[in-house]
Short mmCIF file of C-alpha atoms in Angstrom, two decimals:
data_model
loop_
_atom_site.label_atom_id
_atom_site.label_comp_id
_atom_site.label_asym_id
_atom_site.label_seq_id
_atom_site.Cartn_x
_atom_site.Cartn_y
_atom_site.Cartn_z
CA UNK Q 12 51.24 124.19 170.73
CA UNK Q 13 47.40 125.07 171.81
CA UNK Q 14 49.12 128.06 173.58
CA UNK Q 15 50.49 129.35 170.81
CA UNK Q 16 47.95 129.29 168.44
CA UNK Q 17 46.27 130.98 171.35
CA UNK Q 18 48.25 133.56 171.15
CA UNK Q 19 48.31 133.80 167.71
CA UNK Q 20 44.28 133.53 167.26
CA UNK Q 21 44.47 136.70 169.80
CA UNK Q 22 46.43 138.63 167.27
CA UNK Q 23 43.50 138.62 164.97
CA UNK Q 24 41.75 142.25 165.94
CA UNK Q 25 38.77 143.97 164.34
CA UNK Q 26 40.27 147.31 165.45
CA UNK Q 27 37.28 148.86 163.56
CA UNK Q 28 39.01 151.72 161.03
CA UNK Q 29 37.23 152.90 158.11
CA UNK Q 30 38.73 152.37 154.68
CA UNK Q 31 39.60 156.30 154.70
CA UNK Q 32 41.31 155.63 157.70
CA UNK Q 33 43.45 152.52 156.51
CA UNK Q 34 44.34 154.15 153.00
CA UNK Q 35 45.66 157.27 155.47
CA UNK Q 36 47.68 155.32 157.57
CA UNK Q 37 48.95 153.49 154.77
CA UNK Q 38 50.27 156.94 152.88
CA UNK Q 39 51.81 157.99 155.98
CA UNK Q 40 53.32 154.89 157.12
CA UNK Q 41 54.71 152.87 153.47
CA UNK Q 42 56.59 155.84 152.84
CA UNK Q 43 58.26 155.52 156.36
CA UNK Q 44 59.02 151.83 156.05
CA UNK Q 45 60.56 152.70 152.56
CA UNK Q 46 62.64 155.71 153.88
CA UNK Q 47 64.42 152.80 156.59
CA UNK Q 48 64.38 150.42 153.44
CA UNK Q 49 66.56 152.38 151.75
CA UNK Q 50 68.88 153.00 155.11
CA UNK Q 51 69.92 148.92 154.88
CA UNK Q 52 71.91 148.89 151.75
CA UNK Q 53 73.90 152.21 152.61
CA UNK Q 54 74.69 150.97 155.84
CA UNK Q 55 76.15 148.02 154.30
CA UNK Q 56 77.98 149.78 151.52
CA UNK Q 57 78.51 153.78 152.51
CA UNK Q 58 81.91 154.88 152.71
CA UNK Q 59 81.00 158.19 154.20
CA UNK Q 60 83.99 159.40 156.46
CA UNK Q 61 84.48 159.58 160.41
CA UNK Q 62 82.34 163.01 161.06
CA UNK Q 63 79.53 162.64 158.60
CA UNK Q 64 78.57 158.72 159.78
CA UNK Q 65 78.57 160.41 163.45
CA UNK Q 66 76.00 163.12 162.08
CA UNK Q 67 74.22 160.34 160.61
CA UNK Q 68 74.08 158.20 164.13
CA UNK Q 69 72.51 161.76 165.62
CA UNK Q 70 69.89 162.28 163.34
CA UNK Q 71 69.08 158.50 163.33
CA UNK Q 72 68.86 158.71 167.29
CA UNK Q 73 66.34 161.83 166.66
CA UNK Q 74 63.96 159.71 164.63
CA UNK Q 75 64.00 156.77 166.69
CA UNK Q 76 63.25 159.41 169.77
CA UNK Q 77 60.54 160.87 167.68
CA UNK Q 78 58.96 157.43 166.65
CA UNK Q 79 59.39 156.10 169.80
CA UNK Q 80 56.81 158.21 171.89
CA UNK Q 81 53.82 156.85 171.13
CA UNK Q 82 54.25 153.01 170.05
CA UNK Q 83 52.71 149.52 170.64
CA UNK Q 84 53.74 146.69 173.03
CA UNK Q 85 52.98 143.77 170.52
CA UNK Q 86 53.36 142.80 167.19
CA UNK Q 87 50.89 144.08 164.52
CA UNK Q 88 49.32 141.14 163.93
CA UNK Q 89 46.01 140.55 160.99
CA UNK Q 90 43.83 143.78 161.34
CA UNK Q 91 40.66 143.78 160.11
CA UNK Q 92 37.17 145.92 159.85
CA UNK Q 93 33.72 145.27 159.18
CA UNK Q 94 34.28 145.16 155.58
CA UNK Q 95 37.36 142.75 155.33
CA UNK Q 96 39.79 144.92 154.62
CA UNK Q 97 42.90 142.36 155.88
CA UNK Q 98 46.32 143.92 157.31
CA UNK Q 99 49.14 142.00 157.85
CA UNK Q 100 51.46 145.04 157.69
CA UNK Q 101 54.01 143.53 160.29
CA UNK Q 102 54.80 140.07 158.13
CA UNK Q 103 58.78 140.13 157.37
CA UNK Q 104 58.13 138.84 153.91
CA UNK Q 105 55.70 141.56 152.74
CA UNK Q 106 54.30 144.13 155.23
CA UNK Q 107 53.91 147.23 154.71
CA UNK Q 108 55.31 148.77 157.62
CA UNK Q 109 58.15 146.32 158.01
CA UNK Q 110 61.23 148.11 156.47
CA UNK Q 111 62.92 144.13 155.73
CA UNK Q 112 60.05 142.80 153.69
CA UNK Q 113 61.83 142.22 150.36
CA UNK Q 114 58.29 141.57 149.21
CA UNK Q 115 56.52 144.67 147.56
CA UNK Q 116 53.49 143.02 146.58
CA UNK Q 117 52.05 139.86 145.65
CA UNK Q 118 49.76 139.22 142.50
CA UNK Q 119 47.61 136.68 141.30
CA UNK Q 120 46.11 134.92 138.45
CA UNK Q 121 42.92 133.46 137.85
CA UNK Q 122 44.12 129.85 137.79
CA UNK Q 123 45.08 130.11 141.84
CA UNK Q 124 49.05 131.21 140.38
CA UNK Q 125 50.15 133.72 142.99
CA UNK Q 126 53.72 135.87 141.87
CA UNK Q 127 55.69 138.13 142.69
CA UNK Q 128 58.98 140.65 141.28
CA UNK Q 129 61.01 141.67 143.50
CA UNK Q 130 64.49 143.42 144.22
CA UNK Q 131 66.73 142.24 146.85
CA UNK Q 132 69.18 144.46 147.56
CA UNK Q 133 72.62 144.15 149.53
CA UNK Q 134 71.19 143.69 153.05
CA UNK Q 135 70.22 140.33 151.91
CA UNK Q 136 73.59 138.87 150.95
CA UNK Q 137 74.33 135.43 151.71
CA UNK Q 138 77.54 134.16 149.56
CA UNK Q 139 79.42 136.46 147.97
CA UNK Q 140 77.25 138.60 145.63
CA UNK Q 141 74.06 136.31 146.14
CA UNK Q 142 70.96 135.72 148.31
CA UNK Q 143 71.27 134.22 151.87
CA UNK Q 144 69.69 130.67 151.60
CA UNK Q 145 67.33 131.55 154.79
CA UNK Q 146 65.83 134.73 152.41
CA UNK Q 147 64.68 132.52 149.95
CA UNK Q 148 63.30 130.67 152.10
CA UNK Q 149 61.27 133.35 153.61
CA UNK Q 150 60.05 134.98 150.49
CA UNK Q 151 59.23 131.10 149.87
CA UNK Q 152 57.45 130.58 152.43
CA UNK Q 153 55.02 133.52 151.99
CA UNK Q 154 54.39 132.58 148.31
CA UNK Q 155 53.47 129.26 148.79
CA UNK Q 156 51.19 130.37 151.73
CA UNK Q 157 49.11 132.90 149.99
CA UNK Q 158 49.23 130.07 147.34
CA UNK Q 159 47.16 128.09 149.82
CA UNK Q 160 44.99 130.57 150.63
CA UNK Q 161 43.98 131.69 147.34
CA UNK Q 162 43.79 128.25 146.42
CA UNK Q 163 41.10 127.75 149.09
CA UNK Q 164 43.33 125.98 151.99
CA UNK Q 165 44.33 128.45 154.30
CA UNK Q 166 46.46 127.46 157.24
CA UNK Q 167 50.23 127.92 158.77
CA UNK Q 168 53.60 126.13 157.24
CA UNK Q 169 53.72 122.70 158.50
CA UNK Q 170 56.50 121.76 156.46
CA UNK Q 171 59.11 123.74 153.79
CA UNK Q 172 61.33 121.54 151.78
CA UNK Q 173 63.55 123.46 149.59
CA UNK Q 174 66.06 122.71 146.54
CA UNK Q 175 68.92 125.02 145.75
CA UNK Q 176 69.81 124.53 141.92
CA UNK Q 177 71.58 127.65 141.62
CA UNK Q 178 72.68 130.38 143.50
CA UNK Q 179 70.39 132.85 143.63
CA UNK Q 180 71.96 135.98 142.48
CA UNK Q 181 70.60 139.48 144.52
CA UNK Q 182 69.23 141.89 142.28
CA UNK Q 183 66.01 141.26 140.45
CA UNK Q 184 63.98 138.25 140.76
CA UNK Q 185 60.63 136.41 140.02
CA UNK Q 186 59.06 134.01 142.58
CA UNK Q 187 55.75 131.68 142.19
CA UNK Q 188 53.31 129.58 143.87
CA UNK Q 189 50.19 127.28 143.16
CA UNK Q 190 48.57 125.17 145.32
CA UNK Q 191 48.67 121.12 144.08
CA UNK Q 192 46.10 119.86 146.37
CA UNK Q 193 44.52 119.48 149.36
CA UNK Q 194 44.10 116.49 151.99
CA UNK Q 195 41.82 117.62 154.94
CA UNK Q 196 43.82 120.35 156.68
CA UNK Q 197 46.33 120.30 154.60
CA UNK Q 198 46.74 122.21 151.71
CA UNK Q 199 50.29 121.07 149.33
CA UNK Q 200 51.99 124.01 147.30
CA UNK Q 201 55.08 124.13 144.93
CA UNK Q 202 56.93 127.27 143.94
CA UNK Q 203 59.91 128.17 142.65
CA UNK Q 204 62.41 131.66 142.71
CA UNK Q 205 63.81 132.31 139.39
CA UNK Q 206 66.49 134.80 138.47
CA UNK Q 207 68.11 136.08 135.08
CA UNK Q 208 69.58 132.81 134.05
CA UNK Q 209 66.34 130.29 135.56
CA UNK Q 210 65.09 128.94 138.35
CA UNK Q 211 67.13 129.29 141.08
CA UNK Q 212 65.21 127.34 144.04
CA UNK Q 213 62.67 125.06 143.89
CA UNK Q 214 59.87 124.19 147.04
CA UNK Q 215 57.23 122.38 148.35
CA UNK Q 216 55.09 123.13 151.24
CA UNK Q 217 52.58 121.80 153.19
CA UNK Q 218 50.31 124.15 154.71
CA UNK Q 219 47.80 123.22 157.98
CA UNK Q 220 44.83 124.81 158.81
CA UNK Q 221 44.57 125.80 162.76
CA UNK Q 222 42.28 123.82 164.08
CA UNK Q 223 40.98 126.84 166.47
CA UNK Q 224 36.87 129.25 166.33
CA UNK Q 225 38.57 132.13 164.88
CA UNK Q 226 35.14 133.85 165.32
CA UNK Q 227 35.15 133.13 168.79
CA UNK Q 228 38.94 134.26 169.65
CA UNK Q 229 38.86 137.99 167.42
CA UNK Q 230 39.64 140.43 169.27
CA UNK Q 231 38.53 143.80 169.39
CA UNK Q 232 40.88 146.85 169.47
CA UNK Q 233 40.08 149.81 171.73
#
């Protein structure tokens, strides 16, 4: 375990960009992330015949040539600069640059209530026309975490104990999180997704500060 969170307290880099420089990158790369969003759900569901899928395949082997000149050995990681502007734009739930975050954005509300809408398209079927169980509990398992963190107890999932009431239909959806207390480390959430017809899943989450110097394991990015 102290190896991991090693490795993990390593992925925290001050690579030093100015705001300007962030907002950039974020115009050019959202819209990319979006443009292989919207790929998912038409692989699943195109009927395109024999020649025009093969046309497809070519131009997708173009891009990935193109995007795969110049790239990074490791994940993404938290990025930082020196005026705390936090990037987690690799997280599967809700990163920017991660085409499978079903997360576009998370909100919150002055009583520690963090939220979220969201769409999940066909990419993220589970049962017949619903939601895998294991997405739910990933968009679960953000929302309670940022729950913890708003909520002043900041740490990774120790434990995630969820209740399916319904199924949870794919389509549009509304997810929540607030943080119930804290015990030392730990920091206890609930949360809930909710579709048209109510809640949907139900959780509960306990959330464990590393025990690691964070100031004295950043990294700096060349």
């Amino acid at each position: 375990m102290t190896n991991a969170l090693d490795a993990a307290a390593r992925l925290f880099v001050n690579d030093g960009l100015s705001d300007d420089e962030i907002a950039r990158q974020a115009a050019l790369y959202g819209p990319l992330a979006d443009d292989v969003r919207a790929l998912i759900p038409l692989a699943v569901q195109s009927r395109a015949d024999d020649d025009d899928v093969r046309q497809a395949r070519e131009h997708l082997a173009a891009a990935r040539e193109l995007l795969g000149r110049r790239k990074e050995d490791q994940p993404f990681g938290t990025r930082f600069n020196d005026a705390g502007n936090f990037r987690v734009w690799g997280n599967a739930a809700m990163g920017l640059r991660n085409a499978i975050a079903p997360l576009p954005r998370i909100n919150q509300d002055p009583d520690g209530r963090v939220w979220a809408d969201f769409h999940l398209h066909v990419g993220f079927e589970g049962p017949a026309g619903h939601t895998h169980g294991g997405v739910s509990a990933l968009v679960l398992d953000q929302l309670l975490g940022d729950a913890a963190r708003v909520g002043g107890s900041p740490g990774m999932t120790g434990t995630l104990t969820l209740r399916y009431l319904r199924p949870t239909p794919l389509g549009d959806l509304h997810g929540e999180a607030k943080l119930d207390r804290i015990e030392g480390r730990k920091g206890f959430v609930t949360g809930h997704i909710a579709g048209p017809h109510g809640i949907c899943v139900e959780a509960k989450g306990i959330f464990i500060r590393p025990n690691w110097p964070a100031e004295s394991r950043v990294e700096t990015l060349e």
